Amino acid sequence: AQSVAQPEDQVNVAEGNPLTVKCTYSVSGNPYLFWYVQYPNRGLQFLLKYITGDNLVKGSYGFEAEFNKSQTSFHLKKPSALVSDSALYFCAVWGVRGSTLGRLYFGRGTQLTVWP
Amino acid sequence: KAGVTQTPRYLIKTRGQQVTLSCSPISGHRSVSWYQQTPGQGLQFLFEYFSETQRNKGNFPGRFSGRQFSNSRSEMNVSTLELGDSALYLCASSPYGTDGYTFGSGTRLTVV
């Protein structure tokens, strides 16, 4: 079965401080992992993905994510948060075989608030 | 290049009616997926089409249906609308459905 968990509904951080949004996954086989961001009344914007290769993945807007196979985690990070980063963040795992093919399994989302 | 285009952006329908939502994928993308987003259930997969064939379907009642045309454009239809169908419906496209999706801005459906 494919699933992801985002253990925090809300993350608050001061502008300029580092931020982390947590994600753990459960998959059959190798994981294909994604992070998306959603601003109010908008669709999902792609931030980054891990398919294979380096465990540290760099994405859009200065975000990066660290893939940790032993801990089955894929946490999203940014060294210095901006107020404009405030949004809803979704972690997702992609089905790559059988009945899961072509389907994204999303976490519940984490609301990030960056204080000025 | 143009992104994924969904029309209309907003829609208000009455319970019992039916509705059709449209999605134009990125040019060259052959896979189109649909998701329903609600505050209570989060993001839920509806179905995925590739080259006019439905490859995968989520756990939704038969009132929810879709199709894909030869130009990869896709429509989804919801018949006999219920209040619980009020949601943001998101369409996403991918070249082959094997390397991630680009999402549209969604259609906000309100059933009254």
mmCIF file with all atom_site columns, C-alpha atoms in Angstrom:
data_model
loop_
_atom_site.group_PDB
_atom_site.id
_atom_site.type_symbol
_atom_site.label_atom_id
_atom_site.label_alt_id
_atom_site.label_comp_id
_atom_site.label_asym_id
_atom_site.label_entity_id
_atom_site.label_seq_id
_atom_site.pdbx_PDB_ins_code
_atom_site.Cartn_x
_atom_site.Cartn_y
_atom_site.Cartn_z
_atom_site.occupancy
_atom_site.B_iso_or_equiv
_atom_site.pdbx_formal_charge
_atom_site.auth_seq_id
_atom_site.auth_comp_id
_atom_site.auth_asym_id
_atom_site.auth_atom_id
_atom_site.pdbx_PDB_model_num
ATOM 1   C CA . ALA A 1 1   ? 0.000   0.000  0.000   1.00 0.00 ? 1   ALA A CA 1
ATOM 2   C CA . GLN A 1 2   ? 1.090   3.557  -0.696  1.00 0.00 ? 2   GLN A CA 1
ATOM 3   C CA . SER A 1 3   ? 0.622   6.295  1.870   1.00 0.00 ? 3   SER A CA 1
ATOM 4   C CA . VAL A 1 4   ? 2.223   9.388  3.304   1.00 0.00 ? 4   VAL A CA 1
ATOM 5   C CA . ALA A 1 5   ? 1.825   11.039 6.670   1.00 0.00 ? 5   ALA A CA 1
ATOM 6   C CA . GLN A 1 6   ? 2.371   14.649 7.570   1.00 0.00 ? 6   GLN A CA 1
ATOM 7   C CA . PRO A 1 7   ? 2.439   14.610 11.354  1.00 0.00 ? 7   PRO A CA 1
ATOM 8   C CA . GLU A 1 8   ? 2.010   18.362 11.806  1.00 0.00 ? 8   GLU A CA 1
ATOM 9   C CA . ASP A 1 9   ? -1.159  20.168 10.766  1.00 0.00 ? 9   ASP A CA 1
ATOM 10  C CA . GLN A 1 10  ? 0.520   23.513 11.381  1.00 0.00 ? 10  GLN A CA 1
ATOM 11  C CA . VAL A 1 11  ? 4.077   24.820 11.454  1.00 0.00 ? 11  VAL A CA 1
ATOM 12  C CA . ASN A 1 12  ? 4.884   28.338 12.597  1.00 0.00 ? 12  ASN A CA 1
ATOM 13  C CA . VAL A 1 13  ? 8.268   29.938 12.080  1.00 0.00 ? 13  VAL A CA 1
ATOM 14  C CA . ALA A 1 14  ? 9.718   33.430 12.212  1.00 0.00 ? 14  ALA A CA 1
ATOM 15  C CA . GLU A 1 15  ? 10.933  35.031 9.015   1.00 0.00 ? 15  GLU A CA 1
ATOM 16  C CA . GLY A 1 16  ? 14.622  34.398 8.490   1.00 0.00 ? 16  GLY A CA 1
ATOM 17  C CA . ASN A 1 17  ? 14.629  31.217 10.534  1.00 0.00 ? 17  ASN A CA 1
ATOM 18  C CA . PRO A 1 18  ? 15.030  27.758 8.994   1.00 0.00 ? 18  PRO A CA 1
ATOM 19  C CA . LEU A 1 19  ? 11.875  25.759 8.401   1.00 0.00 ? 19  LEU A CA 1
ATOM 20  C CA . THR A 1 20  ? 11.111  22.055 8.239   1.00 0.00 ? 20  THR A CA 1
ATOM 21  C CA . VAL A 1 21  ? 7.871   20.423 7.146   1.00 0.00 ? 21  VAL A CA 1
ATOM 22  C CA . LYS A 1 22  ? 7.827   16.721 7.955   1.00 0.00 ? 22  LYS A CA 1
ATOM 23  C CA . CYS A 1 23  ? 6.686   13.807 5.818   1.00 0.00 ? 23  CYS A CA 1
ATOM 24  C CA . THR A 1 24  ? 6.964   10.055 6.267   1.00 0.00 ? 24  THR A CA 1
ATOM 25  C CA . TYR A 1 25  ? 5.966   7.491  3.691   1.00 0.00 ? 25  TYR A CA 1
ATOM 26  C CA . SER A 1 26  ? 4.987   3.881  3.287   1.00 0.00 ? 26  SER A CA 1
ATOM 27  C CA . VAL A 1 27  ? 5.370   2.251  -0.107  1.00 0.00 ? 27  VAL A CA 1
ATOM 28  C CA . SER A 1 28  ? 5.802   -1.068 -1.812  1.00 0.00 ? 28  SER A CA 1
ATOM 29  C CA . GLY A 1 29  ? 9.044   -0.840 -3.720  1.00 0.00 ? 29  GLY A CA 1
ATOM 30  C CA . ASN A 1 30  ? 11.104  2.255  -4.418  1.00 0.00 ? 30  ASN A CA 1
ATOM 31  C CA . PRO A 1 31  ? 9.432   5.522  -3.482  1.00 0.00 ? 31  PRO A CA 1
ATOM 32  C CA . TYR A 1 32  ? 8.686   8.327  -5.921  1.00 0.00 ? 32  TYR A CA 1
ATOM 33  C CA . LEU A 1 33  ? 8.140   11.322 -3.657  1.00 0.00 ? 33  LEU A CA 1
ATOM 34  C CA . PHE A 1 34  ? 6.876   14.830 -4.291  1.00 0.00 ? 34  PHE A CA 1
ATOM 35  C CA . TRP A 1 35  ? 6.250   18.087 -2.522  1.00 0.00 ? 35  TRP A CA 1
ATOM 36  C CA . TYR A 1 36  ? 3.575   20.512 -3.685  1.00 0.00 ? 36  TYR A CA 1
ATOM 37  C CA . VAL A 1 37  ? 2.501   23.895 -2.346  1.00 0.00 ? 37  VAL A CA 1
ATOM 38  C CA . GLN A 1 38  ? -0.963  25.420 -2.482  1.00 0.00 ? 38  GLN A CA 1
ATOM 39  C CA . TYR A 1 39  ? -1.824  29.070 -2.072  1.00 0.00 ? 39  TYR A CA 1
ATOM 40  C CA . PRO A 1 40  ? -5.403  30.112 -1.212  1.00 0.00 ? 40  PRO A CA 1
ATOM 41  C CA . ASN A 1 41  ? -7.910  29.412 -3.972  1.00 0.00 ? 41  ASN A CA 1
ATOM 42  C CA . ARG A 1 42  ? -5.219  28.026 -6.252  1.00 0.00 ? 42  ARG A CA 1
ATOM 43  C CA . GLY A 1 43  ? -4.136  24.662 -7.547  1.00 0.00 ? 43  GLY A CA 1
ATOM 44  C CA . LEU A 1 44  ? -1.045  22.777 -6.495  1.00 0.00 ? 44  LEU A CA 1
ATOM 45  C CA . GLN A 1 45  ? 2.381   24.013 -7.509  1.00 0.00 ? 45  GLN A CA 1
ATOM 46  C CA . PHE A 1 46  ? 5.218   21.538 -7.878  1.00 0.00 ? 46  PHE A CA 1
ATOM 47  C CA . LEU A 1 47  ? 8.210   22.170 -5.598  1.00 0.00 ? 47  LEU A CA 1
ATOM 48  C CA . LEU A 1 48  ? 10.458  19.157 -5.994  1.00 0.00 ? 48  LEU A CA 1
ATOM 49  C CA . LYS A 1 49  ? 10.616  15.410 -6.438  1.00 0.00 ? 49  LYS A CA 1
ATOM 50  C CA . TYR A 1 50  ? 12.764  12.451 -5.507  1.00 0.00 ? 50  TYR A CA 1
ATOM 51  C CA . ILE A 1 51  ? 12.941  9.580  -7.957  1.00 0.00 ? 51  ILE A CA 1
ATOM 52  C CA . THR A 1 52  ? 16.461  8.301  -7.485  1.00 0.00 ? 52  THR A CA 1
ATOM 53  C CA . GLY A 1 53  ? 19.962  9.640  -6.929  1.00 0.00 ? 53  GLY A CA 1
ATOM 54  C CA . ASP A 1 54  ? 21.176  12.107 -4.302  1.00 0.00 ? 54  ASP A CA 1
ATOM 55  C CA . ASN A 1 55  ? 19.287  12.080 -1.044  1.00 0.00 ? 55  ASN A CA 1
ATOM 56  C CA . LEU A 1 56  ? 19.233  15.873 -0.940  1.00 0.00 ? 56  LEU A CA 1
ATOM 57  C CA . VAL A 1 57  ? 16.910  17.238 -3.585  1.00 0.00 ? 57  VAL A CA 1
ATOM 58  C CA . LYS A 1 58  ? 16.834  20.924 -4.485  1.00 0.00 ? 58  LYS A CA 1
ATOM 59  C CA . GLY A 1 59  ? 13.645  22.477 -5.777  1.00 0.00 ? 59  GLY A CA 1
ATOM 60  C CA . SER A 1 60  ? 11.866  25.711 -6.509  1.00 0.00 ? 60  SER A CA 1
ATOM 61  C CA . TYR A 1 61  ? 11.931  28.898 -4.404  1.00 0.00 ? 61  TYR A CA 1
ATOM 62  C CA . GLY A 1 62  ? 14.941  27.773 -2.355  1.00 0.00 ? 62  GLY A CA 1
ATOM 63  C CA . PHE A 1 63  ? 13.284  24.671 -0.958  1.00 0.00 ? 63  PHE A CA 1
ATOM 64  C CA . GLU A 1 64  ? 15.039  21.358 -0.589  1.00 0.00 ? 64  GLU A CA 1
ATOM 65  C CA . ALA A 1 65  ? 14.104  17.962 0.765   1.00 0.00 ? 65  ALA A CA 1
ATOM 66  C CA . GLU A 1 66  ? 16.090  15.181 2.332   1.00 0.00 ? 66  GLU A CA 1
ATOM 67  C CA . PHE A 1 67  ? 15.233  11.602 1.483   1.00 0.00 ? 67  PHE A CA 1
ATOM 68  C CA . ASN A 1 68  ? 16.002  9.182  4.305   1.00 0.00 ? 68  ASN A CA 1
ATOM 69  C CA . LYS A 1 69  ? 15.343  5.582  3.414   1.00 0.00 ? 69  LYS A CA 1
ATOM 70  C CA . SER A 1 70  ? 16.030  4.132  6.856   1.00 0.00 ? 70  SER A CA 1
ATOM 71  C CA . GLN A 1 71  ? 13.582  6.520  8.489   1.00 0.00 ? 71  GLN A CA 1
ATOM 72  C CA . THR A 1 72  ? 11.177  6.478  5.499   1.00 0.00 ? 72  THR A CA 1
ATOM 73  C CA . SER A 1 73  ? 11.084  10.245 5.608   1.00 0.00 ? 73  SER A CA 1
ATOM 74  C CA . PHE A 1 74  ? 11.151  13.040 3.065   1.00 0.00 ? 74  PHE A CA 1
ATOM 75  C CA . HIS A 1 75  ? 11.209  16.284 5.033   1.00 0.00 ? 75  HIS A CA 1
ATOM 76  C CA . LEU A 1 76  ? 10.946  19.634 3.276   1.00 0.00 ? 76  LEU A CA 1
ATOM 77  C CA . LYS A 1 77  ? 13.402  22.309 4.357   1.00 0.00 ? 77  LYS A CA 1
ATOM 78  C CA . LYS A 1 78  ? 14.403  25.875 3.687   1.00 0.00 ? 78  LYS A CA 1
ATOM 79  C CA . PRO A 1 79  ? 17.359  27.623 5.310   1.00 0.00 ? 79  PRO A CA 1
ATOM 80  C CA . SER A 1 80  ? 15.667  31.007 5.675   1.00 0.00 ? 80  SER A CA 1
ATOM 81  C CA . ALA A 1 81  ? 11.880  31.352 5.661   1.00 0.00 ? 81  ALA A CA 1
ATOM 82  C CA . LEU A 1 82  ? 10.008  34.200 3.972   1.00 0.00 ? 82  LEU A CA 1
ATOM 83  C CA . VAL A 1 83  ? 6.572   35.545 4.825   1.00 0.00 ? 83  VAL A CA 1
ATOM 84  C CA . SER A 1 84  ? 5.591   34.703 1.247   1.00 0.00 ? 84  SER A CA 1
ATOM 85  C CA . ASP A 1 85  ? 6.293   31.012 1.981   1.00 0.00 ? 85  ASP A CA 1
ATOM 86  C CA . SER A 1 86  ? 3.125   30.914 4.080   1.00 0.00 ? 86  SER A CA 1
ATOM 87  C CA . ALA A 1 87  ? 0.912   28.344 2.370   1.00 0.00 ? 87  ALA A CA 1
ATOM 88  C CA . LEU A 1 88  ? -0.380  24.778 2.547   1.00 0.00 ? 88  LEU A CA 1
ATOM 89  C CA . TYR A 1 89  ? 2.235   22.126 1.784   1.00 0.00 ? 89  TYR A CA 1
ATOM 90  C CA . PHE A 1 90  ? 1.508   18.612 0.588   1.00 0.00 ? 90  PHE A CA 1
ATOM 91  C CA . CYS A 1 91  ? 3.759   15.605 0.483   1.00 0.00 ? 91  CYS A CA 1
ATOM 92  C CA . ALA A 1 92  ? 2.829   12.877 -1.991  1.00 0.00 ? 92  ALA A CA 1
ATOM 93  C CA . VAL A 1 93  ? 3.992   9.476  -3.107  1.00 0.00 ? 93  VAL A CA 1
ATOM 94  C CA . TRP A 1 94  ? 3.405   8.217  -6.584  1.00 0.00 ? 94  TRP A CA 1
ATOM 95  C CA . GLY A 1 95  ? 2.069   4.842  -7.531  1.00 0.00 ? 95  GLY A CA 1
ATOM 96  C CA . VAL A 1 96  ? 4.225   3.182  -10.145 1.00 0.00 ? 96  VAL A CA 1
ATOM 97  C CA . ARG A 1 97  ? 2.771   -0.274 -10.520 1.00 0.00 ? 97  ARG A CA 1
ATOM 98  C CA . GLY A 1 98  ? -0.469  -2.134 -10.884 1.00 0.00 ? 98  GLY A CA 1
ATOM 99  C CA . SER A 1 99  ? -3.560  -0.524 -9.478  1.00 0.00 ? 99  SER A CA 1
ATOM 100 C CA . THR A 1 100 ? -1.556  2.400  -8.099  1.00 0.00 ? 100 THR A CA 1
ATOM 101 C CA . LEU A 1 101 ? -0.103  3.407  -11.444 1.00 0.00 ? 101 LEU A CA 1
ATOM 102 C CA . GLY A 1 102 ? -0.357  7.093  -12.252 1.00 0.00 ? 102 GLY A CA 1
ATOM 103 C CA . ARG A 1 103 ? -1.924  7.975  -8.943  1.00 0.00 ? 103 ARG A CA 1
ATOM 104 C CA . LEU A 1 104 ? -0.606  10.409 -6.344  1.00 0.00 ? 104 LEU A CA 1
ATOM 105 C CA . TYR A 1 105 ? -1.247  9.598  -2.699  1.00 0.00 ? 105 TYR A CA 1
ATOM 106 C CA . PHE A 1 106 ? -1.268  12.825 -0.711  1.00 0.00 ? 106 PHE A CA 1
ATOM 107 C CA . GLY A 1 107 ? -0.722  13.612 2.929   1.00 0.00 ? 107 GLY A CA 1
ATOM 108 C CA . ARG A 1 108 ? -3.266  15.733 4.768   1.00 0.00 ? 108 ARG A CA 1
ATOM 109 C CA . GLY A 1 109 ? -1.207  18.839 4.294   1.00 0.00 ? 109 GLY A CA 1
ATOM 110 C CA . THR A 1 110 ? 0.721   21.136 6.629   1.00 0.00 ? 110 THR A CA 1
ATOM 111 C CA . GLN A 1 111 ? -0.188  24.798 6.969   1.00 0.00 ? 111 GLN A CA 1
ATOM 112 C CA . LEU A 1 112 ? 3.018   26.820 7.155   1.00 0.00 ? 112 LEU A CA 1
ATOM 113 C CA . THR A 1 113 ? 2.820   30.279 8.670   1.00 0.00 ? 113 THR A CA 1
ATOM 114 C CA . VAL A 1 114 ? 5.873   32.514 8.579   1.00 0.00 ? 114 VAL A CA 1
ATOM 115 C CA . TRP A 1 115 ? 5.735   35.439 10.981  1.00 0.00 ? 115 TRP A CA 1
ATOM 116 C CA . PRO A 1 116 ? 7.313   38.753 9.996   1.00 0.00 ? 116 PRO A CA 1
ATOM 117 C CA . LYS B 2 1   ? 4.295   27.081 -22.660 1.00 0.00 ? 1   LYS B CA 1
ATOM 118 C CA . ALA B 2 2   ? 0.726   27.187 -21.446 1.00 0.00 ? 2   ALA B CA 1
ATOM 119 C CA . GLY B 2 3   ? -0.079  25.336 -18.251 1.00 0.00 ? 3   GLY B CA 1
ATOM 120 C CA . VAL B 2 4   ? -3.012  23.126 -17.395 1.00 0.00 ? 4   VAL B CA 1
ATOM 121 C CA . THR B 2 5   ? -6.246  25.015 -18.004 1.00 0.00 ? 5   THR B CA 1
ATOM 122 C CA . GLN B 2 6   ? -9.436  24.207 -16.170 1.00 0.00 ? 6   GLN B CA 1
ATOM 123 C CA . THR B 2 7   ? -12.811 25.698 -16.961 1.00 0.00 ? 7   THR B CA 1
ATOM 124 C CA . PRO B 2 8   ? -14.871 27.071 -15.451 1.00 0.00 ? 8   PRO B CA 1
ATOM 125 C CA . ARG B 2 9   ? -13.061 28.384 -12.360 1.00 0.00 ? 9   ARG B CA 1
ATOM 126 C CA . TYR B 2 10  ? -16.219 28.651 -10.299 1.00 0.00 ? 10  TYR B CA 1
ATOM 127 C CA . LEU B 2 11  ? -19.544 26.895 -10.562 1.00 0.00 ? 11  LEU B CA 1
ATOM 128 C CA . ILE B 2 12  ? -22.729 26.900 -8.515  1.00 0.00 ? 12  ILE B CA 1
ATOM 129 C CA . LYS B 2 13  ? -25.217 24.098 -9.071  1.00 0.00 ? 13  LYS B CA 1
ATOM 130 C CA . THR B 2 14  ? -28.378 22.894 -7.427  1.00 0.00 ? 14  THR B CA 1
ATOM 131 C CA . ARG B 2 15  ? -28.678 19.513 -5.771  1.00 0.00 ? 15  ARG B CA 1
ATOM 132 C CA . GLY B 2 16  ? -29.828 16.900 -8.280  1.00 0.00 ? 16  GLY B CA 1
ATOM 133 C CA . GLN B 2 17  ? -28.349 18.641 -11.305 1.00 0.00 ? 17  GLN B CA 1
ATOM 134 C CA . GLN B 2 18  ? -25.383 17.404 -13.255 1.00 0.00 ? 18  GLN B CA 1
ATOM 135 C CA . VAL B 2 19  ? -22.150 19.204 -14.093 1.00 0.00 ? 19  VAL B CA 1
ATOM 136 C CA . THR B 2 20  ? -19.308 18.873 -16.570 1.00 0.00 ? 20  THR B CA 1
ATOM 137 C CA . LEU B 2 21  ? -15.823 20.195 -15.861 1.00 0.00 ? 21  LEU B CA 1
ATOM 138 C CA . SER B 2 22  ? -13.179 20.647 -18.510 1.00 0.00 ? 22  SER B CA 1
ATOM 139 C CA . CYS B 2 23  ? -9.413  20.300 -18.476 1.00 0.00 ? 23  CYS B CA 1
ATOM 140 C CA . SER B 2 24  ? -6.898  21.144 -21.185 1.00 0.00 ? 24  SER B CA 1
ATOM 141 C CA . PRO B 2 25  ? -3.510  19.584 -20.415 1.00 0.00 ? 25  PRO B CA 1
ATOM 142 C CA . ILE B 2 26  ? -0.112  20.932 -21.294 1.00 0.00 ? 26  ILE B CA 1
ATOM 143 C CA . SER B 2 27  ? 0.590   20.402 -24.959 1.00 0.00 ? 27  SER B CA 1
ATOM 144 C CA . GLY B 2 28  ? 2.129   16.978 -25.522 1.00 0.00 ? 28  GLY B CA 1
ATOM 145 C CA . HIS B 2 29  ? 0.962   15.560 -22.211 1.00 0.00 ? 29  HIS B CA 1
ATOM 146 C CA . ARG B 2 30  ? -1.016  12.381 -22.686 1.00 0.00 ? 30  ARG B CA 1
ATOM 147 C CA . SER B 2 31  ? -1.909  11.563 -19.080 1.00 0.00 ? 31  SER B CA 1
ATOM 148 C CA . VAL B 2 32  ? -4.627  13.477 -17.272 1.00 0.00 ? 32  VAL B CA 1
ATOM 149 C CA . SER B 2 33  ? -5.710  12.903 -13.697 1.00 0.00 ? 33  SER B CA 1
ATOM 150 C CA . TRP B 2 34  ? -8.516  14.347 -11.602 1.00 0.00 ? 34  TRP B CA 1
ATOM 151 C CA . TYR B 2 35  ? -8.558  14.966 -7.862  1.00 0.00 ? 35  TYR B CA 1
ATOM 152 C CA . GLN B 2 36  ? -11.208 16.177 -5.464  1.00 0.00 ? 36  GLN B CA 1
ATOM 153 C CA . GLN B 2 37  ? -10.124 18.417 -2.586  1.00 0.00 ? 37  GLN B CA 1
ATOM 154 C CA . THR B 2 38  ? -12.313 19.005 0.446   1.00 0.00 ? 38  THR B CA 1
ATOM 155 C CA . PRO B 2 39  ? -11.449 20.249 3.942   1.00 0.00 ? 39  PRO B CA 1
ATOM 156 C CA . GLY B 2 40  ? -12.636 17.019 5.496   1.00 0.00 ? 40  GLY B CA 1
ATOM 157 C CA . GLN B 2 41  ? -11.211 14.409 3.145   1.00 0.00 ? 41  GLN B CA 1
ATOM 158 C CA . GLY B 2 42  ? -8.216  16.242 1.737   1.00 0.00 ? 42  GLY B CA 1
ATOM 159 C CA . LEU B 2 43  ? -7.005  15.370 -1.740  1.00 0.00 ? 43  LEU B CA 1
ATOM 160 C CA . GLN B 2 44  ? -8.644  12.287 -3.179  1.00 0.00 ? 44  GLN B CA 1
ATOM 161 C CA . PHE B 2 45  ? -7.909  10.641 -6.506  1.00 0.00 ? 45  PHE B CA 1
ATOM 162 C CA . LEU B 2 46  ? -10.815 10.369 -8.917  1.00 0.00 ? 46  LEU B CA 1
ATOM 163 C CA . PHE B 2 47  ? -9.379  8.850  -12.095 1.00 0.00 ? 47  PHE B CA 1
ATOM 164 C CA . GLU B 2 48  ? -6.518  8.914  -14.548 1.00 0.00 ? 48  GLU B CA 1
ATOM 165 C CA . TYR B 2 49  ? -6.652  8.776  -18.325 1.00 0.00 ? 49  TYR B CA 1
ATOM 166 C CA . PHE B 2 50  ? -3.914  8.038  -20.790 1.00 0.00 ? 50  PHE B CA 1
ATOM 167 C CA . SER B 2 51  ? -4.450  8.166  -24.546 1.00 0.00 ? 51  SER B CA 1
ATOM 168 C CA . GLU B 2 52  ? -8.240  8.147  -24.123 1.00 0.00 ? 52  GLU B CA 1
ATOM 169 C CA . THR B 2 53  ? -8.211  5.087  -21.835 1.00 0.00 ? 53  THR B CA 1
ATOM 170 C CA . GLN B 2 54  ? -9.025  5.137  -18.152 1.00 0.00 ? 54  GLN B CA 1
ATOM 171 C CA . ARG B 2 55  ? -6.071  3.466  -16.463 1.00 0.00 ? 55  ARG B CA 1
ATOM 172 C CA . ASN B 2 56  ? -7.016  3.930  -12.870 1.00 0.00 ? 56  ASN B CA 1
ATOM 173 C CA . LYS B 2 57  ? -10.049 4.904  -10.853 1.00 0.00 ? 57  LYS B CA 1
ATOM 174 C CA . GLY B 2 58  ? -10.449 6.020  -7.272  1.00 0.00 ? 58  GLY B CA 1
ATOM 175 C CA . ASN B 2 59  ? -13.106 5.038  -4.792  1.00 0.00 ? 59  ASN B CA 1
ATOM 176 C CA . PHE B 2 60  ? -15.934 7.302  -5.898  1.00 0.00 ? 60  PHE B CA 1
ATOM 177 C CA . PRO B 2 61  ? -19.519 6.385  -6.784  1.00 0.00 ? 61  PRO B CA 1
ATOM 178 C CA . GLY B 2 62  ? -20.569 5.857  -10.365 1.00 0.00 ? 62  GLY B CA 1
ATOM 179 C CA . ARG B 2 63  ? -22.047 9.370  -10.457 1.00 0.00 ? 63  ARG B CA 1
ATOM 180 C CA . PHE B 2 64  ? -18.509 10.520 -11.120 1.00 0.00 ? 64  PHE B CA 1
ATOM 181 C CA . SER B 2 65  ? -17.291 9.808  -14.616 1.00 0.00 ? 65  SER B CA 1
ATOM 182 C CA . GLY B 2 66  ? -14.759 11.130 -17.031 1.00 0.00 ? 66  GLY B CA 1
ATOM 183 C CA . ARG B 2 67  ? -13.376 10.852 -20.480 1.00 0.00 ? 67  ARG B CA 1
ATOM 184 C CA . GLN B 2 68  ? -10.418 11.919 -22.524 1.00 0.00 ? 68  GLN B CA 1
ATOM 185 C CA . PHE B 2 69  ? -10.461 13.029 -26.121 1.00 0.00 ? 69  PHE B CA 1
ATOM 186 C CA . SER B 2 70  ? -7.962  12.343 -28.881 1.00 0.00 ? 70  SER B CA 1
ATOM 187 C CA . ASN B 2 71  ? -6.333  15.746 -28.293 1.00 0.00 ? 71  ASN B CA 1
ATOM 188 C CA . SER B 2 72  ? -5.805  14.736 -24.618 1.00 0.00 ? 72  SER B CA 1
ATOM 189 C CA . ARG B 2 73  ? -8.353  17.224 -23.331 1.00 0.00 ? 73  ARG B CA 1
ATOM 190 C CA . SER B 2 74  ? -10.439 15.716 -20.575 1.00 0.00 ? 74  SER B CA 1
ATOM 191 C CA . GLU B 2 75  ? -13.832 16.207 -19.023 1.00 0.00 ? 75  GLU B CA 1
ATOM 192 C CA . MET B 2 76  ? -15.315 14.939 -15.844 1.00 0.00 ? 76  MET B CA 1
ATOM 193 C CA . ASN B 2 77  ? -19.014 14.688 -15.180 1.00 0.00 ? 77  ASN B CA 1
ATOM 194 C CA . VAL B 2 78  ? -20.893 14.454 -11.932 1.00 0.00 ? 78  VAL B CA 1
ATOM 195 C CA . SER B 2 79  ? -24.552 13.480 -12.159 1.00 0.00 ? 79  SER B CA 1
ATOM 196 C CA . THR B 2 80  ? -27.252 13.888 -9.537  1.00 0.00 ? 80  THR B CA 1
ATOM 197 C CA . LEU B 2 81  ? -25.228 16.336 -7.513  1.00 0.00 ? 81  LEU B CA 1
ATOM 198 C CA . GLU B 2 82  ? -25.216 16.115 -3.740  1.00 0.00 ? 82  GLU B CA 1
ATOM 199 C CA . LEU B 2 83  ? -24.262 18.765 -1.218  1.00 0.00 ? 83  LEU B CA 1
ATOM 200 C CA . GLY B 2 84  ? -21.176 16.715 -0.343  1.00 0.00 ? 84  GLY B CA 1
ATOM 201 C CA . ASP B 2 85  ? -19.872 17.086 -3.889  1.00 0.00 ? 85  ASP B CA 1
ATOM 202 C CA . SER B 2 86  ? -18.987 20.696 -3.124  1.00 0.00 ? 86  SER B CA 1
ATOM 203 C CA . ALA B 2 87  ? -15.231 20.782 -3.522  1.00 0.00 ? 87  ALA B CA 1
ATOM 204 C CA . LEU B 2 88  ? -12.268 22.030 -5.460  1.00 0.00 ? 88  LEU B CA 1
ATOM 205 C CA . TYR B 2 89  ? -11.726 19.734 -8.434  1.00 0.00 ? 89  TYR B CA 1
ATOM 206 C CA . LEU B 2 90  ? -8.167  19.648 -9.664  1.00 0.00 ? 90  LEU B CA 1
ATOM 207 C CA . CYS B 2 91  ? -6.911  18.391 -12.970 1.00 0.00 ? 91  CYS B CA 1
ATOM 208 C CA . ALA B 2 92  ? -3.280  17.454 -13.535 1.00 0.00 ? 92  ALA B CA 1
ATOM 209 C CA . SER B 2 93  ? -1.347  16.433 -16.599 1.00 0.00 ? 93  SER B CA 1
ATOM 210 C CA . SER B 2 94  ? 1.856   14.519 -17.226 1.00 0.00 ? 94  SER B CA 1
ATOM 211 C CA . PRO B 2 95  ? 3.678   13.389 -20.364 1.00 0.00 ? 95  PRO B CA 1
ATOM 212 C CA . TYR B 2 96  ? 3.174   9.711  -19.637 1.00 0.00 ? 96  TYR B CA 1
ATOM 213 C CA . GLY B 2 97  ? 1.937   9.593  -16.067 1.00 0.00 ? 97  GLY B CA 1
ATOM 214 C CA . THR B 2 98  ? 5.316   8.339  -14.929 1.00 0.00 ? 98  THR B CA 1
ATOM 215 C CA . ASP B 2 99  ? 7.209   11.427 -13.863 1.00 0.00 ? 99  ASP B CA 1
ATOM 216 C CA . GLY B 2 100 ? 5.019   13.735 -11.847 1.00 0.00 ? 100 GLY B CA 1
ATOM 217 C CA . TYR B 2 101 ? 2.081   15.958 -12.582 1.00 0.00 ? 101 TYR B CA 1
ATOM 218 C CA . THR B 2 102 ? 1.429   19.631 -13.272 1.00 0.00 ? 102 THR B CA 1
ATOM 219 C CA . PHE B 2 103 ? -1.809  20.841 -11.742 1.00 0.00 ? 103 PHE B CA 1
ATOM 220 C CA . GLY B 2 104 ? -4.335  23.343 -12.958 1.00 0.00 ? 104 GLY B CA 1
ATOM 221 C CA . SER B 2 105 ? -5.873  26.024 -10.757 1.00 0.00 ? 105 SER B CA 1
ATOM 222 C CA . GLY B 2 106 ? -8.990  23.967 -10.227 1.00 0.00 ? 106 GLY B CA 1
ATOM 223 C CA . THR B 2 107 ? -12.737 24.365 -10.521 1.00 0.00 ? 107 THR B CA 1
ATOM 224 C CA . ARG B 2 108 ? -14.543 25.357 -7.346  1.00 0.00 ? 108 ARG B CA 1
ATOM 225 C CA . LEU B 2 109 ? -17.926 23.593 -7.380  1.00 0.00 ? 109 LEU B CA 1
ATOM 226 C CA . THR B 2 110 ? -20.577 24.641 -4.904  1.00 0.00 ? 110 THR B CA 1
ATOM 227 C CA . VAL B 2 111 ? -23.759 22.585 -4.662  1.00 0.00 ? 111 VAL B CA 1
ATOM 228 C CA . VAL B 2 112 ? -26.714 24.341 -3.027  1.00 0.00 ? 112 VAL B CA 1
#
